[in-house]
Amino acid sequence: MNDLPHTEQPLAIVVLLSGGGSNLQSIIDHITKHTLNARIKCVLSNDSKAYGLERAQQAGIPTRVIEHQQYSNRESFDLELIRCIEQFQPELIVLAGFMRILSDHFVNHFYGRMINIHPSLLPKYRGLHTHQRALQAGDKEHGLTIHYVSTKLDGGPVILQKSVPVLAHDSKESLAQRVLKEEHIAYPQVIEWIAQGQIQLIDDQVIRHHP
Ligand code: GRF
């Protein structure tokens, strides 16, 4: 069982990303608008060129880069990630396009306080190229999943799913845009639920306590 965070203080979070960081931007914007009671203590990336780092710097958020190429194996990279993240004492670790598969040790260390957003309606389309796979399968609906991270890739307990229609002339880009627009609404919403103490993980089941 994970601990319910306190409700008055902003939820302390660390965001991990590898790319553009549009989800990070949405989280920052919700904090600025006071629709999300959280504080981003650090944005951490495995890629020094990730545009998400610039977004963080523009918002005055500390950043760290830990390049996986500098480590001889996944375990030593993950140990350094843990050391770095723990310095900031986060209550929640938010994966927002972090393109590294994490070791079991890392995942178990943060189990119950690390969430991910995945661009498909899991269990459909774990892994990459989800939009293309949904189009190729002729799916009529597609979407996103926000879940706790477990040692099973894209397989942890689901907190929220949102679906979008697949339209007749969709390309993978147009479909990705439609999903991403929903991601930008759903991810801050789930983080706010956690900040308010509405979400609990008990025996790998997500319980939502409605206010
Ligand atoms: C999103 O599609 C998210 O679902 C996936 O990685 C992408 C990150 O996009 N995990 P961005 O960097 O937040 O724009």
CSV table of C-alpha atoms and ligand atoms in Angstrom, one decimal:
chain,number,residue,atom,x,y,z
A,1,MET,CA,0.0,0.0,0.0
A,2,ASN,CA,1.3,3.5,-0.8
A,3,ASP,CA,1.0,6.4,1.6
A,4,LEU,CA,-1.5,9.0,0.9
A,5,PRO,CA,0.2,12.3,0.5
A,6,HIS,CA,-0.8,15.3,2.7
A,7,THR,CA,-3.2,17.6,1.1
A,8,GLU,CA,-2.2,21.2,1.9
A,9,GLN,CA,1.4,21.3,0.8
A,10,PRO,CA,2.1,21.1,-2.9
A,11,LEU,CA,3.0,17.6,-4.0
A,12,ALA,CA,6.7,17.3,-4.5
A,13,ILE,CA,7.4,15.8,-7.9
A,14,VAL,CA,10.4,14.9,-10.1
A,15,VAL,CA,9.7,14.6,-13.8
A,16,LEU,CA,11.8,12.3,-16.1
A,17,LEU,CA,11.8,12.9,-19.8
A,18,SER,CA,13.9,12.3,-23.0
A,19,GLY,CA,12.2,14.5,-25.5
A,20,GLY,CA,10.1,17.6,-26.3
A,21,GLY,CA,8.3,17.7,-23.0
A,22,SER,CA,4.8,18.9,-24.0
A,23,ASN,CA,3.4,16.9,-21.1
A,24,LEU,CA,5.9,18.7,-18.8
A,25,GLN,CA,4.7,22.0,-20.2
A,26,SER,CA,1.1,21.1,-19.5
A,27,ILE,CA,2.0,20.2,-15.9
A,28,ILE,CA,3.9,23.5,-15.5
A,29,ASP,CA,1.0,25.4,-16.9
A,30,HIS,CA,-1.5,23.8,-14.5
A,31,ILE,CA,0.7,24.6,-11.6
A,32,THR,CA,0.9,28.2,-12.7
A,33,LYS,CA,-2.9,28.4,-13.1
A,34,HIS,CA,-3.3,26.8,-9.6
A,35,THR,CA,-5.3,23.9,-11.0
A,36,LEU,CA,-2.6,21.6,-9.8
A,37,ASN,CA,-1.2,21.7,-6.3
A,38,ALA,CA,2.3,20.4,-7.0
A,39,ARG,CA,5.9,21.6,-7.1
A,40,ILE,CA,8.4,20.2,-9.6
A,41,LYS,CA,11.6,19.8,-7.7
A,42,CYS,CA,13.6,18.7,-10.7
A,43,VAL,CA,13.4,17.7,-14.3
A,44,LEU,CA,15.8,14.9,-15.1
A,45,SER,CA,16.8,13.6,-18.6
A,46,ASN,CA,19.0,11.0,-20.1
A,47,ASP,CA,19.5,13.3,-23.1
A,48,SER,CA,21.2,16.7,-22.8
A,49,LYS,CA,19.4,17.8,-26.0
A,50,ALA,CA,15.9,17.1,-24.8
A,51,TYR,CA,13.8,20.3,-25.4
A,52,GLY,CA,11.9,19.5,-22.2
A,53,LEU,CA,15.1,20.6,-20.3
A,54,GLU,CA,14.7,24.1,-21.9
A,55,ARG,CA,11.1,24.2,-20.9
A,56,ALA,CA,12.1,23.5,-17.3
A,57,GLN,CA,14.8,26.1,-17.3
A,58,GLN,CA,12.4,28.7,-18.7
A,59,ALA,CA,10.1,27.9,-15.7
A,60,GLY,CA,13.0,28.2,-13.2
A,61,ILE,CA,12.9,24.5,-12.4
A,62,PRO,CA,16.3,22.7,-11.6
A,63,THR,CA,17.4,20.2,-14.2
A,64,ARG,CA,19.8,17.3,-14.2
A,65,VAL,CA,21.2,15.2,-17.1
A,66,ILE,CA,22.4,11.7,-16.6
A,67,GLU,CA,23.5,10.3,-19.9
A,68,HIS,CA,23.0,6.5,-20.1
A,69,GLN,CA,25.9,6.2,-22.6
A,70,GLN,CA,28.3,7.1,-19.7
A,71,TYR,CA,27.3,3.9,-17.8
A,72,SER,CA,28.5,0.5,-18.6
A,73,ASN,CA,25.1,-1.2,-17.8
A,74,ARG,CA,21.5,-0.4,-17.0
A,75,GLU,CA,21.9,-1.2,-13.3
A,76,SER,CA,24.7,1.4,-12.7
A,77,PHE,CA,22.7,4.0,-14.7
A,78,ASP,CA,19.6,3.3,-12.7
A,79,LEU,CA,21.5,3.5,-9.4
A,80,GLU,CA,22.7,6.9,-10.3
A,81,LEU,CA,19.2,7.9,-11.3
A,82,ILE,CA,17.9,6.7,-7.9
A,83,ARG,CA,20.6,8.7,-6.1
A,84,CYS,CA,19.9,11.8,-8.0
A,85,ILE,CA,16.1,11.6,-7.7
A,86,GLU,CA,16.2,10.9,-3.9
A,87,GLN,CA,18.1,14.1,-3.3
A,88,PHE,CA,14.9,15.9,-4.2
A,89,GLN,CA,12.8,13.8,-1.8
A,90,PRO,CA,9.8,13.6,-4.2
A,91,GLU,CA,6.5,12.1,-3.2
A,92,LEU,CA,5.8,11.3,-6.9
A,93,ILE,CA,8.0,10.5,-9.9
A,94,VAL,CA,6.4,11.4,-13.2
A,95,LEU,CA,7.6,9.7,-16.3
A,96,ALA,CA,6.8,12.0,-19.3
A,97,GLY,CA,8.3,10.5,-22.4
A,98,PHE,CA,11.3,8.9,-20.7
A,99,MET,CA,12.6,6.6,-23.3
A,100,ARG,CA,14.6,4.2,-21.2
A,101,ILE,CA,13.5,0.8,-20.0
A,102,LEU,CA,14.1,0.8,-16.2
A,103,SER,CA,15.6,-2.0,-14.2
A,104,ASP,CA,13.5,-4.0,-11.8
A,105,HIS,CA,15.5,-2.6,-9.0
A,106,PHE,CA,14.7,0.9,-10.0
A,107,VAL,CA,11.0,0.2,-10.5
A,108,ASN,CA,10.7,-1.7,-7.2
A,109,HIS,CA,12.5,1.1,-5.4
A,110,PHE,CA,9.8,3.6,-6.5
A,111,TYR,CA,6.8,1.2,-6.7
A,112,GLY,CA,3.6,3.0,-5.7
A,113,ARG,CA,5.1,6.5,-6.2
A,114,MET,CA,6.0,6.5,-9.9
A,115,ILE,CA,3.5,7.0,-12.8
A,116,ASN,CA,3.7,6.9,-16.6
A,117,ILE,CA,1.6,8.1,-19.5
A,118,HIS,CA,1.4,5.8,-22.4
A,119,PRO,CA,-0.2,6.7,-25.8
A,120,SER,CA,-2.5,3.7,-26.2
A,121,LEU,CA,-5.4,2.0,-24.5
A,122,LEU,CA,-3.4,-0.6,-22.6
A,123,PRO,CA,-3.1,-3.5,-22.7
A,124,LYS,CA,-3.3,-2.8,-26.4
A,125,TYR,CA,0.0,-1.7,-28.0
A,126,ARG,CA,2.7,-1.8,-25.3
A,127,GLY,CA,6.0,-0.3,-26.4
A,128,LEU,CA,6.6,2.0,-29.4
A,129,HIS,CA,4.7,3.1,-32.6
A,130,THR,CA,1.3,2.9,-30.9
A,131,HIS,CA,-0.5,5.3,-33.3
A,132,GLN,CA,0.7,3.5,-36.4
A,133,ARG,CA,-0.2,0.1,-34.9
A,134,ALA,CA,-3.7,1.4,-34.1
A,135,LEU,CA,-4.2,2.6,-37.6
A,136,GLN,CA,-2.9,-0.6,-39.1
A,137,ALA,CA,-5.2,-2.7,-37.0
A,138,GLY,CA,-8.2,-0.6,-38.2
A,139,ASP,CA,-9.2,0.4,-34.7
A,140,LYS,CA,-12.1,2.7,-34.4
A,141,GLU,CA,-10.8,4.1,-31.1
A,142,HIS,CA,-7.4,4.8,-29.6
A,143,GLY,CA,-6.3,6.8,-26.6
A,144,LEU,CA,-4.0,7.0,-23.6
A,145,THR,CA,-3.4,5.3,-20.3
A,146,ILE,CA,-1.9,6.6,-17.1
A,147,HIS,CA,-0.6,3.9,-14.8
A,148,TYR,CA,1.6,3.1,-11.9
A,149,VAL,CA,4.9,1.8,-13.1
A,150,SER,CA,5.6,-1.9,-12.4
A,151,THR,CA,8.3,-4.3,-13.6
A,152,LYS,CA,6.0,-5.4,-16.5
A,153,LEU,CA,6.7,-3.0,-19.3
A,154,ASP,CA,3.6,-0.7,-19.8
A,155,GLY,CA,1.7,-3.2,-17.6
A,156,GLY,CA,1.3,-1.5,-14.2
A,157,PRO,CA,-2.0,-0.8,-12.4
A,158,VAL,CA,-4.1,1.6,-14.4
A,159,ILE,CA,-5.2,4.9,-12.9
A,160,LEU,CA,-7.0,6.5,-15.9
A,161,GLN,CA,-7.7,5.9,-19.6
A,162,LYS,CA,-9.1,8.3,-22.1
A,163,SER,CA,-10.2,7.3,-25.6
A,164,VAL,CA,-10.3,9.4,-28.8
A,165,PRO,CA,-12.0,8.4,-32.1
A,166,VAL,CA,-9.9,7.2,-35.0
A,167,LEU,CA,-11.1,9.2,-38.1
A,168,ALA,CA,-11.3,8.0,-41.7
A,169,HIS,CA,-8.4,9.9,-43.1
A,170,ASP,CA,-6.1,9.9,-40.0
A,171,SER,CA,-2.3,9.8,-40.4
A,172,LYS,CA,-0.2,8.6,-37.5
A,173,GLU,CA,0.6,12.3,-36.9
A,174,SER,CA,-3.0,13.5,-36.8
A,175,LEU,CA,-3.9,10.7,-34.5
A,176,ALA,CA,-0.9,11.4,-32.3
A,177,GLN,CA,-2.0,15.0,-32.0
A,178,ARG,CA,-5.5,14.1,-31.0
A,179,VAL,CA,-4.2,11.7,-28.3
A,180,LEU,CA,-1.6,14.3,-27.1
A,181,LYS,CA,-4.2,16.9,-26.6
A,182,GLU,CA,-6.0,14.6,-24.2
A,183,GLU,CA,-2.7,13.7,-22.5
A,184,HIS,CA,-2.2,17.3,-21.7
A,185,ILE,CA,-5.6,17.4,-19.9
A,186,ALA,CA,-5.4,13.9,-18.3
A,187,TYR,CA,-1.9,13.9,-16.8
A,188,PRO,CA,-2.2,17.0,-14.7
A,189,GLN,CA,-5.6,15.8,-13.6
A,190,VAL,CA,-4.3,12.5,-12.3
A,191,ILE,CA,-1.4,14.2,-10.5
A,192,GLU,CA,-3.9,16.6,-8.9
A,193,TRP,CA,-5.9,13.5,-7.7
A,194,ILE,CA,-2.8,12.1,-6.2
A,195,ALA,CA,-1.9,15.5,-4.6
A,196,GLN,CA,-5.4,15.6,-3.1
A,197,GLY,CA,-4.9,12.1,-1.7
A,198,GLN,CA,-7.7,10.6,-3.8
A,199,ILE,CA,-5.6,7.8,-5.3
A,200,GLN,CA,-4.4,4.8,-3.4
A,201,LEU,CA,-2.7,1.6,-4.5
A,202,ILE,CA,-3.6,-1.4,-2.4
A,203,ASP,CA,-2.5,-4.9,-3.5
A,204,ASP,CA,-1.8,-3.6,-7.0
A,205,GLN,CA,-5.3,-2.2,-7.3
A,206,VAL,CA,-5.9,1.4,-7.8
A,207,ILE,CA,-8.6,2.8,-5.5
A,208,ARG,CA,-10.0,6.3,-6.2
A,209,HIS,CA,-11.6,8.0,-3.2
A,210,HIS,CA,-14.0,10.6,-4.6
A,211,PRO,CA,-14.2,13.8,-2.5
B,1,GRF,C1,3.8,11.1,-25.1
B,1,GRF,O1,3.1,10.6,-26.3
B,1,GRF,C2,3.6,10.1,-24.0
B,1,GRF,O2,2.4,9.4,-24.0
B,1,GRF,C3,4.8,9.2,-24.2
B,1,GRF,O3,5.8,10.0,-24.7
B,1,GRF,C4,5.3,11.1,-25.3
B,1,GRF,C5,5.9,12.3,-24.7
B,1,GRF,O4,5.6,13.5,-25.3
B,1,GRF,N1,5.1,8.4,-23.0
B,1,GRF,P1,6.1,14.9,-24.8
B,1,GRF,O5,7.6,14.8,-24.7
B,1,GRF,O6,5.5,15.1,-23.5
B,1,GRF,O7,5.7,15.9,-25.8
